Coordinates of C-alpha atoms and ligand atoms in Angstrom, one line a residue:
M1 CA 5.9 27.3 -8.1
S2 CA 3.0 29.9 -8.0
A3 CA 2.4 31.9 -4.9
T4 CA -0.9 30.0 -4.4
A5 CA 0.6 26.5 -4.8
K6 CA 0.1 24.5 -1.5
K7 CA 2.7 22.2 -0.1
T8 CA 1.1 18.8 0.8
A9 CA 3.0 17.3 3.7
P10 CA 4.9 15.1 3.9
L11 CA 6.6 15.0 0.5
P12 CA 9.1 12.3 -0.5
D13 CA 11.9 14.5 0.8
D14 CA 10.2 14.9 4.1
I15 CA 9.9 11.1 4.4
R16 CA 13.6 10.8 3.5
A17 CA 14.5 13.3 6.2
R18 CA 12.8 11.1 8.8
K19 CA 15.7 8.6 8.7
G20 CA 16.5 7.6 12.2
G21 CA 13.7 9.7 13.7
T22 CA 10.2 9.0 14.9
P23 CA 9.0 5.9 13.1
I24 CA 7.1 6.5 9.8
V25 CA 3.5 5.2 9.9
S26 CA 1.9 3.8 6.7
L27 CA -1.0 1.6 5.7
T28 CA -2.3 0.5 2.4
A29 CA -5.6 1.9 1.2
Y30 CA -7.7 1.1 -1.9
T31 CA -10.9 3.2 -1.4
T32 CA -12.0 6.8 -0.5
P33 CA -13.6 6.0 2.9
M34 CA -10.5 4.1 4.1
A35 CA -8.2 6.8 2.9
E36 CA -10.3 9.4 4.9
L37 CA -9.8 7.4 8.1
M38 CA -6.1 7.3 7.6
D39 CA -5.4 10.8 6.5
A40 CA -4.8 12.3 10.0
H41 CA -2.9 9.3 11.3
C42 CA -0.4 8.1 8.7
D43 CA 2.7 9.7 7.2
F44 CA 2.0 8.3 3.8
V45 CA -0.7 6.0 2.3
L46 CA 0.2 3.2 -0.1
V47 CA -2.1 2.1 -2.9
G48 CA -0.5 -1.3 -3.0
D49 CA -1.0 -3.8 -5.8
S50 CA -2.2 -6.1 -3.0
V51 CA -5.5 -4.5 -4.1
G52 CA -5.7 -7.3 -6.6
M53 CA -5.7 -10.0 -3.9
V54 CA -7.5 -8.0 -1.2
L55 CA -10.4 -6.4 -3.2
H56 CA -10.5 -8.3 -6.5
G57 CA -9.9 -11.9 -5.3
L58 CA -6.9 -12.5 -7.6
P59 CA -4.6 -15.4 -6.6
S60 CA -1.5 -13.1 -6.7
T61 CA -0.6 -9.6 -7.6
L62 CA 0.5 -10.7 -11.1
G63 CA -2.9 -10.0 -12.7
V64 CA -3.1 -6.4 -11.5
T65 CA -3.3 -3.9 -14.3
M66 CA -2.4 -0.2 -14.8
E67 CA -6.1 0.5 -15.1
M68 CA -6.7 -1.0 -11.6
M69 CA -3.9 1.0 -10.1
V70 CA -5.1 4.3 -11.7
L71 CA -8.7 3.7 -10.6
H72 CA -7.9 2.9 -7.0
G73 CA -5.3 5.6 -6.9
Q74 CA -7.9 8.2 -7.9
A75 CA -10.3 6.8 -5.3
V76 CA -7.8 7.0 -2.5
K77 CA -6.6 10.4 -3.5
R78 CA -10.2 11.7 -3.1
G79 CA -10.0 10.7 0.6
L80 CA -6.7 12.4 1.3
Q81 CA -6.3 16.1 2.3
R82 CA -3.0 15.9 4.2
V83 CA -0.7 12.9 3.5
M84 CA 1.1 11.8 0.4
M85 CA -0.1 8.9 -1.6
V86 CA 2.3 6.4 -3.1
V87 CA 1.0 4.1 -5.9
D88 CA 2.5 0.7 -6.8
M89 CA 3.6 0.1 -10.3
P90 CA 1.9 -3.2 -11.4
F91 CA 3.7 -6.3 -12.7
G92 CA 4.7 -5.8 -16.4
S93 CA 4.5 -2.0 -16.3
Y94 CA 8.1 -1.1 -15.6
E95 CA 10.5 -4.1 -16.0
E96 CA 11.0 -4.0 -19.7
S97 CA 13.0 -0.7 -19.9
P98 CA 13.5 2.5 -18.1
Q99 CA 11.4 4.2 -20.9
Q100 CA 8.5 1.8 -20.3
A101 CA 8.7 2.5 -16.6
F102 CA 8.7 6.3 -17.2
R103 CA 5.7 6.2 -19.5
N104 CA 3.6 4.2 -16.9
A105 CA 4.9 6.0 -13.8
A106 CA 4.1 9.4 -15.5
R107 CA 0.6 8.1 -16.2
I108 CA 0.1 7.1 -12.6
M109 CA 1.4 10.5 -11.3
A110 CA -0.7 12.5 -13.8
E111 CA -3.9 10.6 -13.5
T112 CA -4.0 9.9 -9.8
G113 CA -2.2 12.8 -8.1
A114 CA 0.3 10.4 -6.5
G115 CA 3.3 11.9 -4.8
A116 CA 5.5 8.9 -5.7
V117 CA 5.5 5.4 -7.2
K118 CA 6.7 2.2 -5.7
L119 CA 8.4 -0.6 -7.6
E120 CA 9.8 -4.0 -6.7
G121 CA 13.5 -4.9 -7.2
G122 CA 17.0 -4.1 -6.0
Q123 CA 20.2 -3.9 -8.1
G124 CA 18.4 -5.0 -11.2
M125 CA 16.1 -2.0 -11.0
A126 CA 18.6 0.6 -10.0
E127 CA 19.1 1.9 -13.6
T128 CA 15.3 2.3 -13.9
I129 CA 15.0 4.0 -10.5
A130 CA 17.7 6.5 -11.5
F131 CA 16.0 7.1 -14.9
L132 CA 12.7 8.0 -13.2
V133 CA 14.1 10.1 -10.4
V134 CA 16.2 12.3 -12.7
R135 CA 13.0 12.9 -14.7
G136 CA 11.0 14.0 -11.7
I137 CA 9.3 10.8 -10.4
P138 CA 10.0 10.1 -6.8
V139 CA 10.5 6.3 -6.3
M140 CA 10.0 4.1 -3.2
A141 CA 11.9 0.8 -3.7
H142 CA 10.7 -2.6 -2.4
I143 CA 13.1 -5.5 -1.7
G144 CA 13.1 -8.7 0.2
L145 CA 9.9 -10.7 -0.6
T146 CA 8.8 -9.0 -3.8
P147 CA 5.4 -10.6 -4.4
Q148 CA 5.4 -9.9 -8.2
S149 CA 8.4 -12.4 -8.4
I150 CA 6.8 -15.3 -6.5
N151 CA 7.3 -17.6 -9.5
T152 CA 11.0 -17.1 -9.4
L153 CA 11.3 -16.8 -5.6
G154 CA 9.3 -20.1 -5.2
G155 CA 6.6 -18.7 -3.0
Y156 CA 6.0 -16.2 -0.2
K157 CA 9.2 -17.1 1.8
V158 CA 11.4 -15.1 4.1
Q159 CA 14.2 -13.6 2.1
G160 CA 17.8 -12.9 2.9
R161 CA 18.5 -15.6 5.4
G162 CA 22.2 -16.7 5.6
A163 CA 24.4 -15.8 2.6
A164 CA 21.4 -14.3 0.7
G165 CA 21.7 -11.4 3.2
T166 CA 24.7 -10.0 1.4
Q167 CA 22.7 -9.7 -1.8
L168 CA 19.8 -8.0 0.0
M169 CA 22.2 -5.5 1.6
A170 CA 23.7 -4.8 -1.9
D171 CA 20.1 -4.3 -3.2
A172 CA 19.3 -1.8 -0.5
Q173 CA 22.6 0.1 -1.2
A174 CA 21.9 0.1 -4.9
V175 CA 18.3 1.5 -4.7
S176 CA 19.5 4.1 -2.3
E177 CA 22.4 5.2 -4.6
A178 CA 20.0 5.2 -7.5
G179 CA 17.9 7.9 -5.8
A180 CA 15.0 6.0 -4.1
F181 CA 13.7 8.1 -1.2
A182 CA 12.8 5.1 0.9
V183 CA 12.9 1.3 0.7
V184 CA 10.3 -1.3 1.8
L185 CA 11.8 -4.4 3.4
E186 CA 9.3 -7.2 3.2
K187 CA 9.7 -10.6 5.1
V188 CA 13.4 -10.1 6.0
P189 CA 15.0 -11.5 9.1
Q190 CA 15.1 -9.0 12.0
T191 CA 18.9 -8.8 12.3
L192 CA 19.4 -8.2 8.6
A193 CA 16.6 -5.5 8.6
D194 CA 18.4 -3.8 11.5
Q195 CA 21.7 -3.9 9.6
I196 CA 20.2 -2.5 6.4
T197 CA 18.5 0.2 8.5
A198 CA 21.9 1.1 10.1
E199 CA 23.9 1.1 6.9
V200 CA 21.6 2.5 4.2
P201 CA 21.0 6.3 4.3
I202 CA 17.4 6.2 3.2
P203 CA 14.5 5.2 5.5
T204 CA 13.6 1.5 5.6
I205 CA 9.9 0.7 5.8
G206 CA 9.3 -2.7 7.3
I207 CA 6.6 -5.3 6.7
G208 CA 7.5 -8.5 8.4
A209 CA 11.0 -7.1 9.1
S210 CA 11.9 -5.3 12.4
A211 CA 10.6 -2.7 14.8
G212 CA 14.1 -1.1 14.3
C213 CA 13.1 -0.1 10.7
D214 CA 12.6 3.6 10.1
G215 CA 8.9 2.9 9.6
Q216 CA 6.2 0.3 9.2
V217 CA 3.5 -0.5 6.6
L218 CA 0.7 -3.1 6.8
V219 CA -2.0 -4.2 4.4
V220 CA -5.0 -2.5 6.0
D221 CA -7.4 -5.5 5.6
D222 CA -4.9 -7.7 7.5
M223 CA -4.5 -5.3 10.4
L224 CA -8.3 -4.7 10.6
G225 CA -8.9 -8.5 10.6
L226 CA -11.1 -8.3 7.6
F227 CA -9.9 -11.7 6.4
T228 CA -11.4 -14.6 8.4
K229 CA -9.3 -17.4 6.9
F230 CA -5.8 -15.9 6.2
K231 CA -3.5 -14.3 8.7
P232 CA 0.2 -13.7 7.9
K233 CA 2.5 -14.0 11.0
F234 CA 3.7 -10.4 10.6
A235 CA 0.3 -8.8 10.5
K236 CA -0.9 -7.9 13.9
R237 CA -4.7 -7.7 14.1
Y238 CA -5.9 -4.5 15.7
A239 CA -9.5 -5.5 15.1
T240 CA -11.6 -8.4 14.1
L241 CA -13.9 -6.7 11.6
G242 CA -14.3 -9.8 9.4
E243 CA -15.9 -11.6 12.2
Q244 CA -18.1 -8.6 13.1
A245 CA -19.1 -8.2 9.5
E246 CA -20.2 -11.8 9.2
A247 CA -22.1 -11.6 12.5
A248 CA -24.0 -8.5 11.1
V249 CA -24.8 -10.4 7.9
V250 CA -26.2 -13.3 9.9
A251 CA -28.3 -11.0 12.0
Y252 CA -29.7 -9.2 8.9
A253 CA -30.6 -12.4 7.2
K254 CA -32.4 -13.6 10.3
D255 CA -34.3 -10.3 10.6
V256 CA -35.3 -10.4 6.9
R257 CA -36.5 -14.0 7.1
A258 CA -38.5 -13.2 10.3
R259 CA -40.0 -10.0 8.7
A260 CA -38.4 -8.1 11.6
F261 CA -36.6 -5.8 9.1
P262 CA -37.6 -3.3 8.0
A263 CA -39.3 -2.1 11.2
A264 CA -41.6 0.9 11.6
E265 CA -38.7 3.4 11.8
H266 CA -37.3 2.2 8.5
V267 CA -40.4 2.7 6.3
F268 CA -42.3 5.7 5.0
A269 CA -45.9 6.8 5.7
D270 CA -48.4 7.6 2.9
A271 CA -48.6 11.3 4.0
V272 CA -45.7 13.4 5.2
P273 CA -46.4 14.1 9.0
E274 CA -46.9 17.8 9.7
G275 CA -43.8 19.8 10.4
K276 CA -41.6 17.2 8.6
S277 CA -40.3 17.6 5.1
Ligands
KIV1 O1 1.1 -4.2 -2.4 C1 1.3 -3.9 -1.2 O2 0.3 -3.8 -0.4 C2 2.6 -3.7 -0.7 C3 2.9 -3.6 0.7 C4 2.5 -4.8 1.5 C5 4.3 -3.2 1.0 O3 3.5 -3.7 -1.5

């Protein structure tokens, strides 16, 4: 490292070191302005492939492409001065082989400035995670409800109830042993999330899991209440921006139709008044 190289904080190792400490705070972001709002308040920002559903109106994350992840990764990175960005690997970009995963993860890292990638899968992805980590790509794993597998999981159901909990515990152990620096637990029963958190040595990041996880992540549009029709049970709304935005659009339309907008203060005179440029 050169003497001038700056350490951005926190790095994947700093996140790993937060195991059992003050909970790790994370949100998804897809744009520069939203990333700017989060930079001082989150421990890492995730460019989730949820971008496909949230910003592009896709019915699932399956249609998300590498190009979309690179474009949104670049946009988010421009808004971050302080925290690490993690970028999701989209469906079809890593499952075929560790070599395919490396090619695409390396592209994401090189073209976006991400500090790490996230990929979905447990035991079945352990070999790929190890392949990436040993070649310099920090990996966050994602188990439980893995939305890229909705067609085999049969929908967006809670995962790991009853006997299926044993498999989920094995998945968490496997990704940890493979070298993942953290693992997202999505839509997992609270007790199981607590057990995984207690037994697995890397931080667990919950979404629809447990307050006992080592950290939490939410889709930013869910927590801001930007959706007016859809509200997942696990997504606490900290604002109702969707309703406020619609009310603003209604007020604007009313003003335009009544010729109340633009008003005198929004229009320009023929001559520049003296003293003004
Ligand atoms: O794509 C995404 O936003 C995610 C989080 C919800 C964990 O994977």
